[in-house]
Coordinates of C-alpha atoms in Angstrom, one line a residue:
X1 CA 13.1 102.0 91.8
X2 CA 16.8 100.4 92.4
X3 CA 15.8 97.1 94.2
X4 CA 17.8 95.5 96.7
X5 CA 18.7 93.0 94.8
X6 CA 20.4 95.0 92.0
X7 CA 22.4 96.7 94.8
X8 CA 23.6 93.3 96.2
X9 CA 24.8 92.3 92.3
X10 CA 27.1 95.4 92.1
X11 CA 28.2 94.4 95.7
X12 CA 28.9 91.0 94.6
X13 CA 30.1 91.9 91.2
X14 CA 32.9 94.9 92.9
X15 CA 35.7 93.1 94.7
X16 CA 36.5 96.0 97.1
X17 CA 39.9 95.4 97.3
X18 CA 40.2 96.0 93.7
X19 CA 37.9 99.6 94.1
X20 CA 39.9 100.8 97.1
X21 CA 43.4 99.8 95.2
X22 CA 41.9 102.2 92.6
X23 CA 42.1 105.1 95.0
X24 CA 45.4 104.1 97.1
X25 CA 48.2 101.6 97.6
X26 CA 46.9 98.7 100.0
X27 CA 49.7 95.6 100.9
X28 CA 48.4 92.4 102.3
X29 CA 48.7 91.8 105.8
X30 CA 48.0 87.8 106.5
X31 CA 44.4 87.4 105.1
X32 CA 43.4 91.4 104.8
X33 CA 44.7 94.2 103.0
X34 CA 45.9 97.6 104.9
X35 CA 46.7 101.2 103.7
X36 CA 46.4 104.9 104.6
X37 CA 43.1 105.9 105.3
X38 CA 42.4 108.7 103.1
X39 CA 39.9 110.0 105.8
X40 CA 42.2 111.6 108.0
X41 CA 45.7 112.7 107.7
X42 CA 47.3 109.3 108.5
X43 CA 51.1 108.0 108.5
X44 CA 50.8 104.8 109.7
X45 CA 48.5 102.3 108.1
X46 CA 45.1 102.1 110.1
X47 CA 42.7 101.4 106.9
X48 CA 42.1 97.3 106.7
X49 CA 39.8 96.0 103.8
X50 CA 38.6 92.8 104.2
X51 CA 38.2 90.7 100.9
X52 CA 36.0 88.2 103.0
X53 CA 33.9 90.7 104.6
X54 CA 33.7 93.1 101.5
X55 CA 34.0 95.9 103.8
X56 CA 36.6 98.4 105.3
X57 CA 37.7 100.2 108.5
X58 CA 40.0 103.0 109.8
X59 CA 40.9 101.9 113.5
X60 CA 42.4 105.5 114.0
X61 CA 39.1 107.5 112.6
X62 CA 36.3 105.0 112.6
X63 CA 35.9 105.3 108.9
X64 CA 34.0 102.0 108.1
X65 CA 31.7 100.5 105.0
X66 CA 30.8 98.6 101.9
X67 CA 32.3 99.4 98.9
X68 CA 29.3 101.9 97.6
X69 CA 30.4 103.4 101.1
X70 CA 34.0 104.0 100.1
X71 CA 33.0 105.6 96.5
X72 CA 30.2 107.8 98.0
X73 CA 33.4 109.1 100.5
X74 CA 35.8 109.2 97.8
X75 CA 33.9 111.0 95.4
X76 CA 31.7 113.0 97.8
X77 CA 28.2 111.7 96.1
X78 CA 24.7 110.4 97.3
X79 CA 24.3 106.8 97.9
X80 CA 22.8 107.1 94.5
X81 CA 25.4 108.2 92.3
X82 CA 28.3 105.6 94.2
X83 CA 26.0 103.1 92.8
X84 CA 25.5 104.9 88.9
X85 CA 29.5 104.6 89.3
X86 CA 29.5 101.2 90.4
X87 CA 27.0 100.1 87.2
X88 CA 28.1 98.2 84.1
X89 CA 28.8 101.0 81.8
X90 CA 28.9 103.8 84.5
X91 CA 28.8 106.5 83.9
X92 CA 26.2 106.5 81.2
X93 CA 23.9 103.7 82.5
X94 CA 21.2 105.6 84.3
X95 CA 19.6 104.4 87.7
X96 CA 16.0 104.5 88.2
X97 CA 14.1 106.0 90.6
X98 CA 9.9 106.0 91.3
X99 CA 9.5 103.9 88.3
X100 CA 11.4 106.3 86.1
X101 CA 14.4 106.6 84.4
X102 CA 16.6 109.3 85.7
X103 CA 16.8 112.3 83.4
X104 CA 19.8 112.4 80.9
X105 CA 21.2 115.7 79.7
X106 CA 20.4 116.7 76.0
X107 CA 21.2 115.1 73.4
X108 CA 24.7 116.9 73.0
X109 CA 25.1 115.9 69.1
X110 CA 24.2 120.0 67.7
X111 CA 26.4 120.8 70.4
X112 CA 29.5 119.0 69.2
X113 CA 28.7 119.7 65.6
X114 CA 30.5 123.2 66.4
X115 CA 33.7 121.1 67.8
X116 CA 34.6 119.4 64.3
X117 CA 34.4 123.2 62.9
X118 CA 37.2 124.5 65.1
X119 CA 40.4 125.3 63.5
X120 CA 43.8 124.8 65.8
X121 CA 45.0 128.0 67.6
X122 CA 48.2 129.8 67.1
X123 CA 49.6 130.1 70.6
X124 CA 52.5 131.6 69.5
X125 CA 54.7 129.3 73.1
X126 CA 54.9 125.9 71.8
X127 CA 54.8 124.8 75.5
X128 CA 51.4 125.8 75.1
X129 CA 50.1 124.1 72.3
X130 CA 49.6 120.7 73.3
X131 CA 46.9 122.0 76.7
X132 CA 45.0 124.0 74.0
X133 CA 44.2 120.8 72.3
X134 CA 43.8 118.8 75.1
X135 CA 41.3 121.4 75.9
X136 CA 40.0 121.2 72.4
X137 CA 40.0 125.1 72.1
X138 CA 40.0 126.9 68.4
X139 CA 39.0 129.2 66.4
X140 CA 35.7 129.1 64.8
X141 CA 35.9 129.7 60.7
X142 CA 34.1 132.6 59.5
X143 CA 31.7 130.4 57.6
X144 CA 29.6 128.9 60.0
X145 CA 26.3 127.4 60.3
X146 CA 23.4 129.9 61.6
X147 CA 23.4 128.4 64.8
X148 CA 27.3 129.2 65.4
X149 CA 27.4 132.3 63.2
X150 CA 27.9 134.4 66.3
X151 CA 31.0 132.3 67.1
X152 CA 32.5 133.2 63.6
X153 CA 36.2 134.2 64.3
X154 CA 36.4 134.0 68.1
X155 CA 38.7 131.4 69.9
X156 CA 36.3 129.0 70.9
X157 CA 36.5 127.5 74.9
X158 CA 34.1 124.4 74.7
X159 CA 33.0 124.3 78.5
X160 CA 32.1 120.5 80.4
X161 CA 30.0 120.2 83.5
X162 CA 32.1 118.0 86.3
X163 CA 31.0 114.7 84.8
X164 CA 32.2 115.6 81.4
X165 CA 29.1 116.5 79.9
X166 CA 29.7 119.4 77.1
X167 CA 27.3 122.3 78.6
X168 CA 28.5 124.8 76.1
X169 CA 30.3 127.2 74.7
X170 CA 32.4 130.6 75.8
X171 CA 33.8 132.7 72.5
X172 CA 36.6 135.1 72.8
X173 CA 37.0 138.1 70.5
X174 CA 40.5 138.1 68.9
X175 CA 40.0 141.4 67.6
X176 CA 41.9 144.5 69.3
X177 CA 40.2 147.7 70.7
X178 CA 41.1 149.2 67.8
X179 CA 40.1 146.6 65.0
X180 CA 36.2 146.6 66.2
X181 CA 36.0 144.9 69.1
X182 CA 33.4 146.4 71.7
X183 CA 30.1 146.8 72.6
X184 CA 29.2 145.4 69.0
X185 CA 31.2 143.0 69.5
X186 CA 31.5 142.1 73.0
X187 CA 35.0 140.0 74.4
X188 CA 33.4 137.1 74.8
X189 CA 29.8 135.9 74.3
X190 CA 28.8 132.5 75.4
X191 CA 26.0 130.2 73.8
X192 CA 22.5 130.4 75.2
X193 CA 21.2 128.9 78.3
X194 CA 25.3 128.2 79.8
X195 CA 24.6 127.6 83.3
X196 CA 28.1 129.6 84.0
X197 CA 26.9 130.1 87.8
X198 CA 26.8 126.1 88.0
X199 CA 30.3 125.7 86.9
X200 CA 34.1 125.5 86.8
X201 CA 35.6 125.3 83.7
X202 CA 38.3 122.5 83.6
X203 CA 36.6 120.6 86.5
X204 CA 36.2 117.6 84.0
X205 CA 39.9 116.9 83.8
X206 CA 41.4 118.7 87.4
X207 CA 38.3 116.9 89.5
X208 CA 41.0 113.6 90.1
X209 CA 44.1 115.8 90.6
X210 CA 41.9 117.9 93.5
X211 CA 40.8 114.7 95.3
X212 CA 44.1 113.2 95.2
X213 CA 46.2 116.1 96.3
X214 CA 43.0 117.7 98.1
X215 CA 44.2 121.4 96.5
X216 CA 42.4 123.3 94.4
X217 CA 43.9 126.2 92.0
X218 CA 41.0 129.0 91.3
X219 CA 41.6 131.5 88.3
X220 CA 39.4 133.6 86.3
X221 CA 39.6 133.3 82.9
X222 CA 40.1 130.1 80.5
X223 CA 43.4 130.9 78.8
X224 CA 44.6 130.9 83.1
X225 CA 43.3 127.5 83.3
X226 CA 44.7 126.0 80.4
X227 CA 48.0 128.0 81.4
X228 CA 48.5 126.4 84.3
X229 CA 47.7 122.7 83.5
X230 CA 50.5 123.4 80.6
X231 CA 52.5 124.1 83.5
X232 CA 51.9 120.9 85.5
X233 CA 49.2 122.5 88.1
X234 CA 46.7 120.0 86.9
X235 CA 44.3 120.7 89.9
X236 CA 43.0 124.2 88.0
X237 CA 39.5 125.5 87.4
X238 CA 38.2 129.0 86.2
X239 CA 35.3 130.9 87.3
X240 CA 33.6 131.0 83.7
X241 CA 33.9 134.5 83.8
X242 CA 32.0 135.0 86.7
X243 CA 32.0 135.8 90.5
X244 CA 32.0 133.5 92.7
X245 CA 28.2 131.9 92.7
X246 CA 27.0 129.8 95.4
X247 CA 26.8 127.1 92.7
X248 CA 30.5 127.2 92.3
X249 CA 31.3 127.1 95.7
X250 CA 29.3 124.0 96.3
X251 CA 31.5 122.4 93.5
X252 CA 34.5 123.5 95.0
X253 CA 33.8 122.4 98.7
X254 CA 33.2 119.0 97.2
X255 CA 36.0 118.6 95.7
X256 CA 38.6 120.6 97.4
X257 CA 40.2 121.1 100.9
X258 CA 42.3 123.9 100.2
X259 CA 41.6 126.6 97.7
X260 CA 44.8 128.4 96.2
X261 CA 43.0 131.7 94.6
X262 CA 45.7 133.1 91.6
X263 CA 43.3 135.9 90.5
X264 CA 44.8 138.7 88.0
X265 CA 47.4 141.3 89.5
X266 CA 45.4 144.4 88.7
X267 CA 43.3 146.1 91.5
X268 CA 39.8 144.3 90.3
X269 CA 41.6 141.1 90.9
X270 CA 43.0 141.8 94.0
X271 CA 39.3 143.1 95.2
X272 CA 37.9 139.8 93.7
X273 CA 41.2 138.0 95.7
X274 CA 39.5 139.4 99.2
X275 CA 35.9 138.9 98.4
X276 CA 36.4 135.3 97.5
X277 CA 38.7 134.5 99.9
X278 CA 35.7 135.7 102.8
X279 CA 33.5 133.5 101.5
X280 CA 35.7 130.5 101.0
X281 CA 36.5 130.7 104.5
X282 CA 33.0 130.7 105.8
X283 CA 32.3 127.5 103.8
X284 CA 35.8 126.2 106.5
X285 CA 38.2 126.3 103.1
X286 CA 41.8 126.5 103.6
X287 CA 42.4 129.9 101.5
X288 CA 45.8 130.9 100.4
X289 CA 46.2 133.9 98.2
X290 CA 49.0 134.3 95.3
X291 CA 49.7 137.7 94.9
X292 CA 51.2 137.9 90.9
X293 CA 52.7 141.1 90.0
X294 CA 50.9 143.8 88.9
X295 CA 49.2 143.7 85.6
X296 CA 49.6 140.4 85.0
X297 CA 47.5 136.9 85.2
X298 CA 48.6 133.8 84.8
X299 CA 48.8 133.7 81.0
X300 CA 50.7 136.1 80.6
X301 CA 53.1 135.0 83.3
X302 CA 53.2 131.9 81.6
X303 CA 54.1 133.2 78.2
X304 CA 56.9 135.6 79.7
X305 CA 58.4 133.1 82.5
X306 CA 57.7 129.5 81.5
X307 CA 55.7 126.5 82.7
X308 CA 58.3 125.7 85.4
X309 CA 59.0 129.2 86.1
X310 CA 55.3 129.9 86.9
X311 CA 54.7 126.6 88.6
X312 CA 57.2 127.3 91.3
X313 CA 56.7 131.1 92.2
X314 CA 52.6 129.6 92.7
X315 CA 53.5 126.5 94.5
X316 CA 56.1 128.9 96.6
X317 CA 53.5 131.3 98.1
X318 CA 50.8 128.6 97.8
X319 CA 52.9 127.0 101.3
X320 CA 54.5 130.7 101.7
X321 CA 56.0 130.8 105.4
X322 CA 56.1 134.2 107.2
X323 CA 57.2 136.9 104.9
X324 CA 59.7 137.8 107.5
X325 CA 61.0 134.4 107.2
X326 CA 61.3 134.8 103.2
X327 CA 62.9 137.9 103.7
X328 CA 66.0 137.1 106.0
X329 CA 66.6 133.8 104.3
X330 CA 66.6 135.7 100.9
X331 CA 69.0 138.1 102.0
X332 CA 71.4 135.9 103.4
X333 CA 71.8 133.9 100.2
X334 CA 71.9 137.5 98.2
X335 CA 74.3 138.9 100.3
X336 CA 76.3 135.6 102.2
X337 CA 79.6 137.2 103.0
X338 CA 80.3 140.4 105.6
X339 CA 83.5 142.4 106.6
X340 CA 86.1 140.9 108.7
X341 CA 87.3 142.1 111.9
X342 CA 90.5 143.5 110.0
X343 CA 88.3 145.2 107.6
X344 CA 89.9 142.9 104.9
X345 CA 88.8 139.3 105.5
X346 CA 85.1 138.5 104.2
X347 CA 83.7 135.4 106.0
X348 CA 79.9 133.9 105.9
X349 CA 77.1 135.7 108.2
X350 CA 77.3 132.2 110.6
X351 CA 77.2 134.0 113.6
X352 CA 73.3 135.1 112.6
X353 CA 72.7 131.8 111.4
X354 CA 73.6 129.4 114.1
X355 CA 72.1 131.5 116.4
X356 CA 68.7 130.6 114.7
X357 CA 69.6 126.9 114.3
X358 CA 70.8 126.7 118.1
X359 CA 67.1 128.0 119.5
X360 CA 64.3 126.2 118.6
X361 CA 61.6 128.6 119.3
X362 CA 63.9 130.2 116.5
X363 CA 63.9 127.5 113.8
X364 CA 62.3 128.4 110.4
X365 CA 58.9 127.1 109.8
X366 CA 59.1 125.9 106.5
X367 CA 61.0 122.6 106.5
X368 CA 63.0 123.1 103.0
X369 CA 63.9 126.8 104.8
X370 CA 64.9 124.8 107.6
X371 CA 67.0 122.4 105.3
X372 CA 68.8 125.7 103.5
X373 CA 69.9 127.2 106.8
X374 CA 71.6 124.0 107.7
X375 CA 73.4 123.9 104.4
X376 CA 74.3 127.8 104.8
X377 CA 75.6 126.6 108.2
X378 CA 78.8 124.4 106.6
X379 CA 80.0 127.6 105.0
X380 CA 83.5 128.3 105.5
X381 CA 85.6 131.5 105.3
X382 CA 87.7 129.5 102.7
X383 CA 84.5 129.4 100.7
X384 CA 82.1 131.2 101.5
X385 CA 79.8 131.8 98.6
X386 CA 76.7 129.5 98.1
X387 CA 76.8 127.0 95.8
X388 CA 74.8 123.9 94.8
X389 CA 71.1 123.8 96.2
X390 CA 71.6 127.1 97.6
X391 CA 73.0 129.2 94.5
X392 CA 69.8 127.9 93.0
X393 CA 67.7 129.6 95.1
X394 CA 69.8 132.9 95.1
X395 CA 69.8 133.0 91.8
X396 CA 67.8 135.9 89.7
X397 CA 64.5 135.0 88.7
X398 CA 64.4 131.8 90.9
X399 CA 61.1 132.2 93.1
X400 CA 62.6 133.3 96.3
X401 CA 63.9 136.2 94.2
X402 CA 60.7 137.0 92.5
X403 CA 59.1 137.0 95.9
X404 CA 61.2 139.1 98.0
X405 CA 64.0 140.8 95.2
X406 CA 62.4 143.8 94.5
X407 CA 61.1 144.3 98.4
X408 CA 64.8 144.0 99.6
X409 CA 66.0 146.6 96.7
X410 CA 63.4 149.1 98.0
X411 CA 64.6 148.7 101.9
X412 CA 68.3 149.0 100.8
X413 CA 67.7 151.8 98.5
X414 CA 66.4 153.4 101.2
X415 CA 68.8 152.6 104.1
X416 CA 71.5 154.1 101.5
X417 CA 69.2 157.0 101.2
X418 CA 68.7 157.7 104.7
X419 CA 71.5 157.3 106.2
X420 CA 73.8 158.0 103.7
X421 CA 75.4 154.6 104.1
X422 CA 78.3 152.7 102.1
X423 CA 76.4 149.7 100.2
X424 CA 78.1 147.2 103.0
X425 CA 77.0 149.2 105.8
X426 CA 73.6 149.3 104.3
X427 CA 73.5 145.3 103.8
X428 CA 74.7 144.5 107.0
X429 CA 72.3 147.0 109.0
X430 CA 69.2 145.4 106.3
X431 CA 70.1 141.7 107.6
X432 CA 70.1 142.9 111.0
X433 CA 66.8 144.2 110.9
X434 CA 65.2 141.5 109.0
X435 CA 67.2 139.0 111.5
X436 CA 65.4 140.8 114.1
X437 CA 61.7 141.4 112.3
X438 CA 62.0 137.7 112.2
X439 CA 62.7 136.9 115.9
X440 CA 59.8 139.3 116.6
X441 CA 57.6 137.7 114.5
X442 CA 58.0 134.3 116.1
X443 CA 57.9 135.5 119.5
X444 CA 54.4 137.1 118.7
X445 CA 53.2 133.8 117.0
X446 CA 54.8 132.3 120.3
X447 CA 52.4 134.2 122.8
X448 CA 49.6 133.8 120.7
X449 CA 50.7 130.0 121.2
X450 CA 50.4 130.5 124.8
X451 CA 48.0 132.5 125.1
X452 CA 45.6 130.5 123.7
X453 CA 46.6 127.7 126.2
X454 CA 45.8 129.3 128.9
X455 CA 42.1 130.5 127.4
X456 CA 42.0 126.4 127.5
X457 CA 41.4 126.5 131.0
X458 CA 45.0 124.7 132.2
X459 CA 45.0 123.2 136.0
X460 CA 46.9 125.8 138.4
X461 CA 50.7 123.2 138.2
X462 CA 50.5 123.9 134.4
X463 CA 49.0 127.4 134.5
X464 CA 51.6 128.8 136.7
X465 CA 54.4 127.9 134.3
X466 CA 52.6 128.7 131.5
X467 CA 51.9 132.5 132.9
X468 CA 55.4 133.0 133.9
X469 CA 56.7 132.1 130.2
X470 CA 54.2 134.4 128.8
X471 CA 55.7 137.0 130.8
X472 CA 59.3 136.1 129.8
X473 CA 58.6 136.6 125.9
X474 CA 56.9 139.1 126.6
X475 CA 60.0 141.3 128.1
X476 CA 61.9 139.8 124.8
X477 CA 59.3 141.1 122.6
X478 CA 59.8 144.5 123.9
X479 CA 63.2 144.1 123.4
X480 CA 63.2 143.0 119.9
X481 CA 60.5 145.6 119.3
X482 CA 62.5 148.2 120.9
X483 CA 65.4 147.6 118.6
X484 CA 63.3 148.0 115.3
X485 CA 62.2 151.0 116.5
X486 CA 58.6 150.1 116.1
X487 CA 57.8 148.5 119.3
X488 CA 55.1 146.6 118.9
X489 CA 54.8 146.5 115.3
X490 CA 55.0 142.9 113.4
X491 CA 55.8 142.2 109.7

């Protein structure tokens, strides 16, 4: 059994300062230390550590401790395993408990007999190569022991529990359709007794990126997850080829607050996309969504776009604002210019812009939207074509593009279609309409503001006023509905 006095030892022997400076940036403040509580979302410093005390506290959350309190909250463990961490040699020193010693996994030696076999992997992306080694993944030799015979010519995915403990193998065919592979020889075939249900490949090496950024990127297979780390998303895990077991979501809810799911682009993925979103949310995940284009996963995104490329469409619709929003701001930089008055003069669409900036119920959501609109706003009829910051963002293939360029082709194609419309006629009547999906799609998010401040139960002097504004955007949704043509209808 761990005895008192072997706790008070690591206690004595941990200088808490030093094991919270670990996790975040603490300055001195007289004779204590103060920092951001990592507990709750805080901007000015309310964590104080006391090197005297050996203990902390958050005077905004009430967060307080030891220092085996701060690693069991940092690393979401038992009492337990904060102290395993704590121990001279962590983490292989085991604790004891009833008189015993803990048990240890296998002895992992035949298991890493296969890793010395594997040859490197032709990736054919350079950008590639170096995460496939970091991820030790190649492809077993045709002569192999009996043990690994099975393995023989498959590109070989070694697999780590969350504590870096190798738990096995996964083995993917590299032979086509056509040169064999198939029920004979299944895609992949993992070594026997894999607890894939209990895991998330990559979790070894994305576990500190999750906790620090507290987002976690979910794909399905294990060429996705070493895709994405080679582009910089360092906080990715795969499913192991599986759904999404209730042993995987525990690891996930430990680790992550947010949960960006970047399943494949076919219709199975998208299916898998709803179903785990569902049950994400019941276990009070933030869930976001990517939705990659169809017939593609991340690996292949990766090998046709690019690391950075890929990063930024993900990281784009990972903090997505409104579509609508999206849409009109992604129109205006395609198409910044309209006709003059004299029919001759082509000068920047300000008018539609400043009347956004000038209303704040108005103002775009997303703050680097925000930041754009304000930059389109110092365009001149002298020059009146983006340039800088925003001709990045208008530029094809930038994310903005990928995410809305084809979606504005289709509406213009058709308003040409319809109406039988000169291209500028077209482009001005499509900003128009997306200028007014927009407004109508902050003045719904608007009432659903107030409406669920009056369900709070206001006192009559605030409920008054807050009825009589309800009513007023309601008349302008009508209006704005009215003049899509869809009333009541939101994007």
């Amino acid at each position: 059994m761990c005895r008192l006095p072997d706790i008070s030892h690591i206690k004595r022997q941990h200088e808490i300062t030093q094991v919270v400076g670990r996790y975040l940036s603490l300055n001195r403040q007289g004779k204590e230390w103060v920092g951001l509580c990592p507990f709750h979302d805080d901007h000015h410093p309310s964590l104080q550590v006391s090197s005297s005390r050996q203990s902390y506290i958050c005077y905004a959350c009430g967060a307080k401790g030891d220092v085996i309190a701060f690693v069991q909250a940092m690393e979401k463990c038992t009492f337990p395993e904060a102290v395993e961490k704590l121990s001279p040699g962590s983490p292989t020193r085991p604790l004891q408990r009833g008189g015993e010693k803990r048990k240890e996994a296998p002895p992992s030696g035949e298991l890493r007999g296969l890793l010395g076999l594997l040859m490197p992997y032709s990736t054919g992306v350079p950008e590639l190569t170096p995460a496939y080694l970091e991820f030790e993944t190649g492809v077993a030799p045709h002569l192999l022991p009996s043990r690994w015979k099975a393995m023989a010519g498959r590109l070989v995915f070694p697999i780590y529990d969350e504590h870096g403990q190798l738990a096995g193998y996964a083995g993917r065919s590299l032979l086509s359709p056509e040169e064999g592979a198939g029920a004979a020889s299944p895609r992949y075939l993992n070594t026997p007794g894999l607890p894939r249900s209990q895991l998330l490949y990559g979790l070894h090496r994305a576990k500190d990126t999750i906790r620090r950024e507290g987002t976690l990127y979910l794909v399905e297979g294990f060429k996705d997850v070493i895709a994405l780390h080679a582009a910089g998303l360092t906080g990715t895990v795969g499913l192991c080829g599986t759904q999404l077991a209730e042993g995987q979501r525990k690891l996930v809810s430990r680790y992550a607050e947010k949960v960006v799911l970047v399943l494949d682009g076919d219709e199975a993925g998208q299916t898998a996309t709803r179903t785990v979103t569902a049950l994400l949310r019941q276990d009070g995940l933030e869930t976001v969504a990517v939705t990659l284009p169809p017939g593609t996963d991340p690996d292949s995104l990766f090998r046709e776009w690019g690391g950075s490329r890929l990063a930024a469409y993900i990281r784009l619709q990972s903090c997505a604002p409104p579509l609508s929003e999206s849409l009109l701001l992604a129109a205006l930089l395609r198409w910044p210019v309209e006709q003059g008055a004299a029919g001759r003069e082509r000068v920047p669409r300000i008018a539609l812009v400043q009347g956004i900036l000038r209303e704040e119920e108005l103002l775009f959501e997303s703050e680097e939207y925000g930041d754009l609109l304000d930059e389109y706003a110092t365009l001149s009829a002298r020059s009146p074509h983006p340039d800088g910051t925003l001709l990045t963002y208008r530029q094809e293939g930038s994310p903005l593009e990928i995410l809305c360029g084809e979606e504005l082709d289709n509406r213009l194609l058709s308003l040409r279609q319809e109406g039988r419309l000169r291209e500028e006629e077209a482009v001005t009547t499509l900003v128009s309409e997306l200028f007014v999906a927009y407004c109508q799609t902050r003045l719904v998010r608007l009432l659903q503001t107030l409406a669920r401040r009056l369900a709070a139960g206001p006192t009559p002097d605030i409920r008054r006023p807050l009825l009589c504004e309800l009513a007023r955007r309601r008349s302008q949704l009508t209006t704005v509905s009215e003049l899509l043509h869809t009333a009541g209808a939101v994007l």
